[in-house]
mmCIF file of C-alpha atoms in Angstrom:
data_model
loop_
_atom_site.group_PDB
_atom_site.id
_atom_site.type_symbol
_atom_site.label_atom_id
_atom_site.label_comp_id
_atom_site.label_asym_id
_atom_site.label_seq_id
_atom_site.Cartn_x
_atom_site.Cartn_y
_atom_site.Cartn_z
ATOM 1 C CA MET A 1 -20.039 -0.036 -6.918
ATOM 2 C CA LYS A 2 -17.169 2.258 -5.933
ATOM 3 C CA ILE A 3 -13.808 1.416 -7.501
ATOM 4 C CA LEU A 4 -10.522 3.220 -6.967
ATOM 5 C CA VAL A 5 -8.283 3.191 -10.051
ATOM 6 C CA THR A 6 -4.722 4.478 -9.747
ATOM 7 C CA GLY A 7 -2.970 5.641 -12.896
ATOM 8 C CA SER A 8 -6.360 6.626 -14.318
ATOM 9 C CA ALA A 9 -4.801 9.156 -16.715
ATOM 10 C CA GLY A 10 -2.371 6.514 -17.925
ATOM 11 C CA PHE A 11 -2.978 4.275 -20.899
ATOM 12 C CA ILE A 12 -4.484 1.148 -19.324
ATOM 13 C CA GLY A 13 -5.991 3.087 -16.421
ATOM 14 C CA TYR A 14 -7.848 5.377 -18.808
ATOM 15 C CA TYR A 15 -9.414 2.527 -20.766
ATOM 16 C CA LEU A 16 -10.342 0.608 -17.626
ATOM 17 C CA SER A 17 -11.893 3.660 -15.968
ATOM 18 C CA LYS A 18 -13.902 4.429 -19.107
ATOM 19 C CA TYR A 19 -15.120 0.829 -19.304
ATOM 20 C CA LEU A 20 -16.145 0.809 -15.637
ATOM 21 C CA LEU A 21 -17.950 4.139 -15.913
ATOM 22 C CA GLU A 22 -19.880 2.935 -18.943
ATOM 23 C CA SER A 23 -20.833 -0.139 -16.914
ATOM 24 C CA GLY A 24 -22.366 2.035 -14.194
ATOM 25 C CA ALA A 25 -19.592 2.023 -11.594
ATOM 26 C CA MET A 26 -18.421 5.036 -9.615
ATOM 27 C CA VAL A 27 -14.701 5.585 -10.156
ATOM 28 C CA LEU A 28 -12.176 7.575 -8.175
ATOM 29 C CA GLY A 29 -9.250 8.080 -10.517
ATOM 30 C CA ILE A 30 -5.888 8.928 -9.000
ATOM 31 C CA ASP A 31 -2.915 10.098 -11.039
ATOM 32 C CA ASN A 32 0.083 12.340 -10.403
ATOM 33 C CA PHE A 33 0.258 13.542 -14.045
ATOM 34 C CA ASN A 34 4.043 13.269 -13.987
ATOM 35 C CA THR A 35 6.347 14.283 -16.822
ATOM 36 C CA TYR A 36 7.695 10.860 -17.821
ATOM 37 C CA TYR A 37 5.839 11.612 -21.043
ATOM 38 C CA SER A 38 3.681 14.536 -22.136
ATOM 39 C CA PRO A 39 1.107 15.569 -19.505
ATOM 40 C CA GLU A 40 -0.987 16.857 -22.422
ATOM 41 C CA LEU A 41 -1.801 13.274 -23.367
ATOM 42 C CA LYS A 42 -2.709 12.407 -19.786
ATOM 43 C CA LYS A 43 -4.896 15.498 -19.596
ATOM 44 C CA ALA A 44 -6.650 14.517 -22.835
ATOM 45 C CA ARG A 45 -7.472 11.105 -21.409
ATOM 46 C CA ASN A 46 -8.622 12.588 -18.111
ATOM 47 C CA ASP A 47 -10.816 15.136 -19.884
ATOM 48 C CA VAL A 48 -12.741 12.280 -21.501
ATOM 49 C CA LEU A 49 -13.224 10.580 -18.136
ATOM 50 C CA GLU A 50 -14.432 13.783 -16.495
ATOM 51 C CA SER A 51 -17.338 13.896 -18.937
ATOM 52 C CA TYR A 52 -18.864 10.959 -16.995
ATOM 53 C CA ASN A 53 -21.001 11.767 -13.959
ATOM 54 C CA GLY A 54 -19.605 8.872 -11.939
ATOM 55 C CA TYR A 55 -15.977 9.955 -12.202
ATOM 56 C CA THR A 56 -13.908 11.858 -9.663
ATOM 57 C CA SER A 57 -10.290 12.779 -10.399
ATOM 58 C CA LEU A 58 -7.576 13.402 -7.831
ATOM 59 C CA LYS A 59 -4.032 14.551 -8.509
ATOM 60 C CA VAL A 60 -2.124 12.626 -5.850
ATOM 61 C CA ASP A 61 1.407 11.337 -5.431
ATOM 62 C CA LEU A 62 0.869 7.837 -4.073
ATOM 63 C CA SER A 63 4.107 7.976 -2.125
ATOM 64 C CA ASP A 64 2.371 10.555 0.120
ATOM 65 C CA ARG A 65 0.821 8.314 2.754
ATOM 66 C CA GLN A 66 -1.499 10.934 4.226
ATOM 67 C CA LEU A 67 -3.010 11.795 0.850
ATOM 68 C CA VAL A 68 -3.556 8.114 0.070
ATOM 69 C CA ASP A 69 -5.247 7.543 3.418
ATOM 70 C CA SER A 70 -7.443 10.598 2.885
ATOM 71 C CA ALA A 71 -8.549 9.360 -0.548
ATOM 72 C CA PHE A 72 -9.570 5.983 0.872
ATOM 73 C CA SER A 73 -11.408 7.571 3.810
ATOM 74 C CA SER A 74 -13.422 9.983 1.697
ATOM 75 C CA PHE A 75 -14.274 7.683 -1.218
ATOM 76 C CA GLU A 76 -14.623 4.334 0.627
ATOM 77 C CA PRO A 77 -13.915 2.073 -2.370
ATOM 78 C CA ALA A 78 -15.057 -1.537 -2.469
ATOM 79 C CA ILE A 79 -12.300 -2.612 -4.875
ATOM 80 C CA VAL A 80 -8.875 -1.194 -5.728
ATOM 81 C CA CYS A 81 -7.209 -1.489 -9.114
ATOM 82 C CA HIS A 82 -3.634 -0.255 -8.862
ATOM 83 C CA LEU A 83 -2.240 0.523 -12.315
ATOM 84 C CA ALA A 84 -0.052 3.534 -11.480
ATOM 85 C CA ALA A 85 3.697 2.948 -11.643
ATOM 86 C CA GLN A 86 6.877 4.381 -13.026
ATOM 87 C CA ALA A 87 7.095 2.481 -16.286
ATOM 88 C CA GLY A 88 10.018 1.805 -18.592
ATOM 89 C CA VAL A 89 12.939 -0.601 -18.517
ATOM 90 C CA ARG A 90 15.454 1.792 -20.084
ATOM 91 C CA TYR A 91 14.412 4.769 -17.972
ATOM 92 C CA SER A 92 15.140 2.757 -14.825
ATOM 93 C CA LEU A 93 18.817 2.529 -15.756
ATOM 94 C CA GLN A 94 19.340 6.248 -15.103
ATOM 95 C CA ASN A 95 16.531 7.041 -12.654
ATOM 96 C CA PRO A 96 16.469 4.334 -9.960
ATOM 97 C CA TYR A 97 15.078 6.468 -7.138
ATOM 98 C CA THR A 98 11.966 7.269 -9.139
ATOM 99 C CA TYR A 99 11.160 3.554 -9.112
ATOM 100 C CA GLN A 100 11.812 3.285 -5.384
ATOM 101 C CA LYS A 101 9.304 6.055 -4.725
ATOM 102 C CA SER A 102 6.623 5.282 -7.316
ATOM 103 C CA ASN A 103 6.722 1.483 -7.440
ATOM 104 C CA LEU A 104 7.685 0.485 -3.900
ATOM 105 C CA GLU A 105 6.709 3.199 -1.420
ATOM 106 C CA ALA A 106 3.435 3.854 -3.239
ATOM 107 C CA PHE A 107 2.603 0.143 -3.298
ATOM 108 C CA VAL A 108 3.054 -0.202 0.461
ATOM 109 C CA ASN A 109 0.922 2.884 1.071
ATOM 110 C CA LEU A 110 -1.902 1.430 -1.014
ATOM 111 C CA LEU A 111 -1.687 -1.995 0.625
ATOM 112 C CA GLU A 112 -1.833 -0.428 4.078
ATOM 113 C CA ALA A 113 -4.794 1.787 3.166
ATOM 114 C CA ALA A 114 -6.566 -1.177 1.574
ATOM 115 C CA LYS A 115 -5.953 -3.273 4.669
ATOM 116 C CA ARG A 116 -7.408 -0.651 6.988
ATOM 117 C CA SER A 117 -10.380 -0.142 4.675
ATOM 118 C CA ARG A 118 -10.976 -3.906 4.462
ATOM 119 C CA ILE A 119 -10.939 -3.849 0.676
ATOM 120 C CA LYS A 120 -12.356 -7.120 -0.606
ATOM 121 C CA ARG A 121 -10.140 -7.348 -3.708
ATOM 122 C CA PHE A 122 -6.878 -5.596 -4.606
ATOM 123 C CA VAL A 123 -5.945 -5.958 -8.281
ATOM 124 C CA TYR A 124 -2.597 -4.607 -9.460
ATOM 125 C CA ALA A 125 -0.411 -4.399 -12.552
ATOM 126 C CA SER A 126 2.672 -6.556 -12.678
ATOM 127 C CA SER A 127 4.682 -7.051 -15.871
ATOM 128 C CA SER A 128 6.101 -9.634 -18.233
ATOM 129 C CA SER A 129 9.463 -8.081 -17.326
ATOM 130 C CA VAL A 130 9.557 -10.165 -14.135
ATOM 131 C CA TYR A 131 10.478 -13.200 -16.246
ATOM 132 C CA GLY A 132 13.876 -11.614 -16.836
ATOM 133 C CA GLY A 133 16.192 -13.583 -19.088
ATOM 134 C CA ASN A 134 14.165 -16.811 -18.953
ATOM 135 C CA THR A 135 14.616 -18.768 -22.166
ATOM 136 C CA LYS A 136 11.787 -21.260 -21.644
ATOM 137 C CA MET A 137 8.878 -20.239 -23.832
ATOM 138 C CA PRO A 138 6.061 -19.466 -23.403
ATOM 139 C CA TYR A 139 6.361 -17.833 -19.980
ATOM 140 C CA SER A 140 4.225 -19.599 -17.387
ATOM 141 C CA GLU A 141 3.189 -18.248 -14.000
ATOM 142 C CA ASP A 142 4.943 -21.272 -12.472
ATOM 143 C CA ASP A 143 8.320 -20.345 -13.984
ATOM 144 C CA PRO A 144 11.036 -19.008 -11.647
ATOM 145 C CA VAL A 145 11.180 -15.205 -11.553
ATOM 146 C CA ASN A 146 14.101 -14.616 -9.233
ATOM 147 C CA THR A 147 16.515 -13.102 -11.760
ATOM 148 C CA PRO A 148 15.088 -9.755 -13.011
ATOM 149 C CA ILE A 149 17.446 -7.939 -15.367
ATOM 150 C CA SER A 150 16.201 -4.387 -14.808
ATOM 151 C CA LEU A 151 15.264 -2.361 -11.749
ATOM 152 C CA TYR A 152 11.787 -1.888 -13.206
ATOM 153 C CA ALA A 153 11.340 -5.665 -13.318
ATOM 154 C CA ALA A 154 12.708 -5.997 -9.789
ATOM 155 C CA THR A 155 10.154 -3.514 -8.451
ATOM 156 C CA LYS A 156 7.315 -5.374 -10.160
ATOM 157 C CA ARG A 157 8.468 -8.664 -8.667
ATOM 158 C CA ALA A 158 8.738 -6.945 -5.294
ATOM 159 C CA ASN A 159 5.103 -5.863 -5.664
ATOM 160 C CA GLU A 160 4.072 -9.484 -6.136
ATOM 161 C CA LEU A 161 5.951 -10.531 -3.013
ATOM 162 C CA MET A 162 4.516 -7.690 -0.933
ATOM 163 C CA ALA A 163 1.022 -8.590 -2.106
ATOM 164 C CA TYR A 164 1.593 -12.196 -1.066
ATOM 165 C CA THR A 165 2.579 -11.039 2.413
ATOM 166 C CA TYR A 166 -0.613 -8.988 2.828
ATOM 167 C CA THR A 167 -2.699 -11.899 1.616
ATOM 168 C CA HIS A 168 -0.976 -14.195 4.094
ATOM 169 C CA LEU A 169 -1.071 -11.855 7.085
ATOM 170 C CA TRP A 170 -4.312 -9.960 6.582
ATOM 171 C CA ASN A 171 -6.472 -12.211 4.368
ATOM 172 C CA MET A 172 -6.553 -9.532 1.678
ATOM 173 C CA GLN A 173 -7.320 -10.961 -1.753
ATOM 174 C CA THR A 174 -4.626 -9.747 -4.158
ATOM 175 C CA ILE A 175 -4.631 -10.379 -7.912
ATOM 176 C CA GLY A 176 -1.455 -9.553 -9.860
ATOM 177 C CA LEU A 177 -1.654 -9.328 -13.641
ATOM 178 C CA ARG A 178 1.478 -9.665 -15.734
ATOM 179 C CA PHE A 179 0.833 -7.513 -18.814
ATOM 180 C CA PHE A 180 2.594 -8.229 -22.101
ATOM 181 C CA THR A 181 3.390 -5.191 -24.355
ATOM 182 C CA VAL A 182 0.015 -3.465 -24.443
ATOM 183 C CA HIS A 183 -0.779 -1.247 -27.445
ATOM 184 C CA GLY A 184 -3.676 0.779 -28.826
ATOM 185 C CA ALA A 185 -5.020 4.266 -29.544
ATOM 186 C CA MET A 186 -4.003 6.965 -27.037
ATOM 187 C CA GLY A 187 -1.204 4.631 -25.970
ATOM 188 C CA ARG A 188 2.162 5.398 -24.407
ATOM 189 C CA PRO A 189 4.546 7.640 -26.381
ATOM 190 C CA ASP A 190 7.566 5.845 -24.927
ATOM 191 C CA MET A 191 6.548 2.599 -26.615
ATOM 192 C CA ALA A 192 7.961 1.569 -29.980
ATOM 193 C CA TYR A 193 4.676 1.629 -31.878
ATOM 194 C CA TRP A 194 4.250 5.357 -31.146
ATOM 195 C CA SER A 195 7.822 6.504 -31.770
ATOM 196 C CA PHE A 196 8.145 4.357 -34.898
ATOM 197 C CA VAL A 197 4.978 5.801 -36.446
ATOM 198 C CA GLU A 198 6.101 9.309 -35.522
ATOM 199 C CA ASN A 199 9.515 8.886 -37.129
ATOM 200 C CA ILE A 200 8.444 6.918 -40.197
ATOM 201 C CA LEU A 201 5.916 9.612 -41.139
ATOM 202 C CA ARG A 202 8.675 12.241 -40.878
ATOM 203 C CA SER A 203 11.346 10.148 -42.651
ATOM 204 C CA GLU A 204 13.415 10.183 -39.483
ATOM 205 C CA PRO A 205 15.433 7.101 -38.454
ATOM 206 C CA ILE A 206 14.094 4.600 -35.953
ATOM 207 C CA ARG A 207 16.463 2.770 -33.605
ATOM 208 C CA VAL A 208 16.037 -0.973 -33.995
ATOM 209 C CA PHE A 209 17.497 -2.652 -30.919
ATOM 210 C CA ASN A 210 19.090 -6.092 -31.092
ATOM 211 C CA TYR A 211 19.203 -5.668 -34.871
ATOM 212 C CA GLY A 212 15.467 -6.378 -35.094
ATOM 213 C CA LYS A 213 15.696 -9.859 -33.549
ATOM 214 C CA ASN A 214 13.632 -9.088 -30.427
ATOM 215 C CA LYS A 215 10.184 -10.640 -30.205
ATOM 216 C CA ARG A 216 7.240 -9.228 -28.264
ATOM 217 C CA ASP A 217 3.829 -10.608 -27.365
ATOM 218 C CA PHE A 218 1.922 -7.499 -28.470
ATOM 219 C CA THR A 219 -1.480 -7.378 -26.745
ATOM 220 C CA TYR A 220 -4.282 -5.058 -27.794
ATOM 221 C CA ILE A 221 -5.809 -2.776 -25.172
ATOM 222 C CA ASP A 222 -9.407 -4.017 -25.579
ATOM 223 C CA ASP A 223 -8.295 -7.579 -24.873
ATOM 224 C CA ILE A 224 -6.390 -6.430 -21.792
ATOM 225 C CA ILE A 225 -9.429 -4.529 -20.476
ATOM 226 C CA ALA A 226 -11.654 -7.591 -20.873
ATOM 227 C CA GLY A 227 -9.244 -9.648 -18.781
ATOM 228 C CA LEU A 228 -8.702 -6.868 -16.276
ATOM 229 C CA ASN A 229 -12.424 -6.323 -15.772
ATOM 230 C CA ASN A 230 -12.903 -10.017 -15.043
ATOM 231 C CA ALA A 231 -10.005 -9.913 -12.591
ATOM 232 C CA LEU A 232 -11.942 -7.250 -10.685
ATOM 233 C CA PHE A 233 -15.266 -9.065 -10.516
ATOM 234 C CA ILE A 234 -15.194 -12.728 -11.473
ATOM 235 C CA ASP A 235 -15.903 -15.339 -8.798
ATOM 236 C CA GLY A 236 -13.692 -18.296 -7.977
ATOM 237 C CA LEU A 237 -10.293 -16.629 -7.752
ATOM 238 C CA ALA A 238 -7.874 -17.720 -5.039
ATOM 239 C CA PRO A 239 -6.863 -15.341 -2.223
ATOM 240 C CA TYR A 240 -3.532 -14.762 -4.018
ATOM 241 C CA GLU A 241 -3.248 -14.930 -7.794
ATOM 242 C CA ILE A 242 -0.625 -14.143 -10.410
ATOM 243 C CA ILE A 243 -1.968 -14.305 -13.964
ATOM 244 C CA ASN A 244 -0.456 -13.547 -17.389
ATOM 245 C CA LEU A 245 -2.407 -11.339 -19.778
ATOM 246 C CA GLY A 246 -0.841 -11.558 -23.223
ATOM 247 C CA ASN A 247 -1.749 -12.305 -26.801
ATOM 248 C CA ASN A 248 0.054 -15.669 -26.857
ATOM 249 C CA THR A 249 1.498 -14.775 -30.288
ATOM 250 C CA PRO A 250 4.999 -13.257 -30.213
ATOM 251 C CA VAL A 251 6.042 -11.193 -33.231
ATOM 252 C CA GLU A 252 9.592 -10.378 -34.314
ATOM 253 C CA LEU A 253 10.431 -6.681 -34.391
ATOM 254 C CA MET A 254 11.154 -6.674 -38.131
ATOM 255 C CA GLU A 255 7.674 -8.057 -38.843
ATOM 256 C CA PHE A 256 6.236 -5.400 -36.546
ATOM 257 C CA ILE A 257 8.090 -2.668 -38.461
ATOM 258 C CA GLY A 258 7.008 -4.140 -41.784
ATOM 259 C CA THR A 259 3.363 -4.000 -40.678
ATOM 260 C CA LEU A 260 3.707 -0.328 -39.773
ATOM 261 C CA GLU A 261 5.374 0.408 -43.110
ATOM 262 C CA ASP A 262 2.490 -1.252 -44.907
ATOM 263 C CA LEU A 263 -0.148 0.632 -42.911
ATOM 264 C CA LEU A 264 1.629 3.973 -43.395
ATOM 265 C CA GLY A 265 2.523 3.361 -47.026
ATOM 266 C CA LYS A 266 6.084 4.414 -46.310
ATOM 267 C CA LYS A 267 9.407 2.711 -45.634
ATOM 268 C CA ALA A 268 11.230 3.162 -42.353
ATOM 269 C CA VAL A 269 14.747 4.544 -42.134
ATOM 270 C CA MET A 270 16.314 2.021 -39.760
ATOM 271 C CA GLU A 271 19.327 2.400 -37.515
ATOM 272 C CA MET A 272 20.280 -1.100 -36.428
ATOM 273 C CA VAL A 273 21.775 -1.106 -32.920
ATOM 274 C CA GLU A 274 22.912 -3.629 -30.345
ATOM 275 C CA PRO A 275 20.671 -4.854 -27.492
ATOM 276 C CA GLN A 276 19.882 -2.338 -24.783
ATOM 277 C CA PRO A 277 20.840 -3.244 -21.194
ATOM 278 C CA GLY A 278 17.809 -4.490 -19.290
ATOM 279 C CA ASP A 279 15.883 -5.588 -22.380
ATOM 280 C CA VAL A 280 14.822 -9.188 -22.876
ATOM 281 C CA ALA A 281 15.128 -10.876 -26.259
ATOM 282 C CA ALA A 282 11.580 -12.211 -26.322
ATOM 283 C CA THR A 283 8.286 -12.249 -24.434
ATOM 284 C CA TYR A 284 5.653 -14.931 -24.921
ATOM 285 C CA ALA A 285 2.720 -15.446 -22.571
ATOM 286 C CA ASP A 286 1.281 -18.794 -21.588
ATOM 287 C CA ILE A 287 -2.346 -17.737 -21.049
ATOM 288 C CA GLU A 288 -3.886 -21.062 -20.082
ATOM 289 C CA LYS A 289 -4.413 -19.857 -16.503
ATOM 290 C CA ALA A 290 -6.033 -16.641 -17.743
ATOM 291 C CA ARG A 291 -8.336 -18.636 -20.007
ATOM 292 C CA ARG A 292 -9.327 -20.911 -17.145
ATOM 293 C CA LYS A 293 -9.720 -18.349 -14.367
ATOM 294 C CA LEU A 294 -10.652 -15.119 -16.198
ATOM 295 C CA ASN A 295 -12.305 -16.456 -19.366
ATOM 296 C CA PHE A 296 -9.570 -14.524 -21.142
ATOM 297 C CA ALA A 297 -9.588 -14.943 -24.918
ATOM 298 C CA PRO A 298 -7.640 -12.280 -26.871
ATOM 299 C CA ILE A 299 -9.138 -11.764 -30.302
ATOM 300 C CA THR A 300 -7.206 -8.823 -31.806
ATOM 301 C CA ASP A 301 -4.260 -9.586 -34.075
ATOM 302 C CA LEU A 302 -1.299 -7.218 -34.302
ATOM 303 C CA ARG A 303 -2.176 -5.692 -37.676
ATOM 304 C CA THR A 304 -5.724 -4.845 -36.593
ATOM 305 C CA GLY A 305 -4.517 -3.218 -33.390
ATOM 306 C CA LEU A 306 -1.781 -1.237 -35.117
ATOM 307 C CA GLU A 307 -4.227 -0.039 -37.760
ATOM 308 C CA VAL A 308 -6.443 1.397 -35.016
ATOM 309 C CA PHE A 309 -3.451 3.208 -33.534
ATOM 310 C CA VAL A 310 -2.244 4.544 -36.888
ATOM 311 C CA ASN A 311 -5.719 5.860 -37.721
ATOM 312 C CA TRP A 312 -5.991 7.527 -34.316
ATOM 313 C CA TYR A 313 -2.506 9.035 -34.610
ATOM 314 C CA GLN A 314 -3.173 10.511 -38.030
ATOM 315 C CA SER A 315 -6.577 11.845 -36.918
ATOM 316 C CA ASN A 316 -5.173 13.739 -33.919
ATOM 317 C CA PRO A 317 -2.279 15.853 -35.259
ATOM 318 C CA GLU A 318 -2.662 18.645 -32.695
ATOM 319 C CA LEU A 319 -2.308 16.295 -29.720
ATOM 320 C CA THR A 320 0.391 14.090 -31.236
ATOM 321 C CA GLU A 321 2.454 17.149 -32.175
ATOM 322 C CA LYS A 322 2.263 18.364 -28.576
ATOM 323 C CA VAL A 323 3.492 14.965 -27.429
ATOM 324 C CA ARG A 324 6.330 15.093 -29.952
ATOM 325 C CA ALA A 325 7.303 18.641 -28.965
ATOM 326 C CA PHE A 326 7.381 17.662 -25.305
ATOM 327 C CA ARG A 327 9.581 14.648 -26.012
ATOM 328 C CA ARG A 328 12.055 16.753 -27.998
ATOM 329 C CA SER A 329 12.249 19.620 -25.505
ATOM 330 C CA TYR A 330 12.019 17.902 -22.142
ATOM 331 C CA ALA A 331 14.623 15.555 -20.721
ATOM 332 C CA PRO A 332 13.125 13.908 -17.574
#
């Protein structure tokens, strides 16, 4: 089967593409290799994927409608998995137009191309951020999501609404997955688990927002890929679905830091700071719908997942130093 994966050089896109290739699928991976974080890491992921015979890589900006249409016409995918996006809550505070281009214009271009190609299933990444400042826990797909507190969250909610419209008007099956704080080896350098490990090892201070009181539903990458794969192929899904994929076990930031300290055998130098605008105090996924519809059953606890990341980080000093050097020298 031919599957188009956007964001294939990104964290989740890389792991999904690798899983699909190992399952015998043909994958067209699209990524723009932008400089939100080190392109060296994206290249390293893509190099692994290019070792598979069934993989084709395209460097494409998805806001370019003609290039998107050309990719669909030449590859003729049966299924689309759209994981590319401009990520980051804090980054959206200073760079709003990047989100307009990457998260809104690109999404419309893909929906239109999928409509014309009569794609049978369009799976896309949403985010736990759409729940905004909701205080009811755990977050359920039936909860109101009309009060996003960051532009990033607003664009992800807009994606869900646009997908609903295409399902309604064009009978396109769209499946939106709300991811909850995904972590793992070769993960995103802008996430806390990466920057904390980097700084703790170098005895440099880490910034602990909200004085360590934030809670996150950390979800390991292998569990996410199992749910995502089923979202692509499992029978019985409705024409329009929104489904949480989380670990269903929120962890306070101080416990998270303590686990890293234990794994690294070194104490963190902590700079306690106030909450950052756009951040939510806690995320906590109700995954009953995912269990029922996707047979989703996360099995990886936080310590196990962080240990995998720490081992990978310490085993790849050349790559991680390039990522660090890029972060320190480049201001996007």
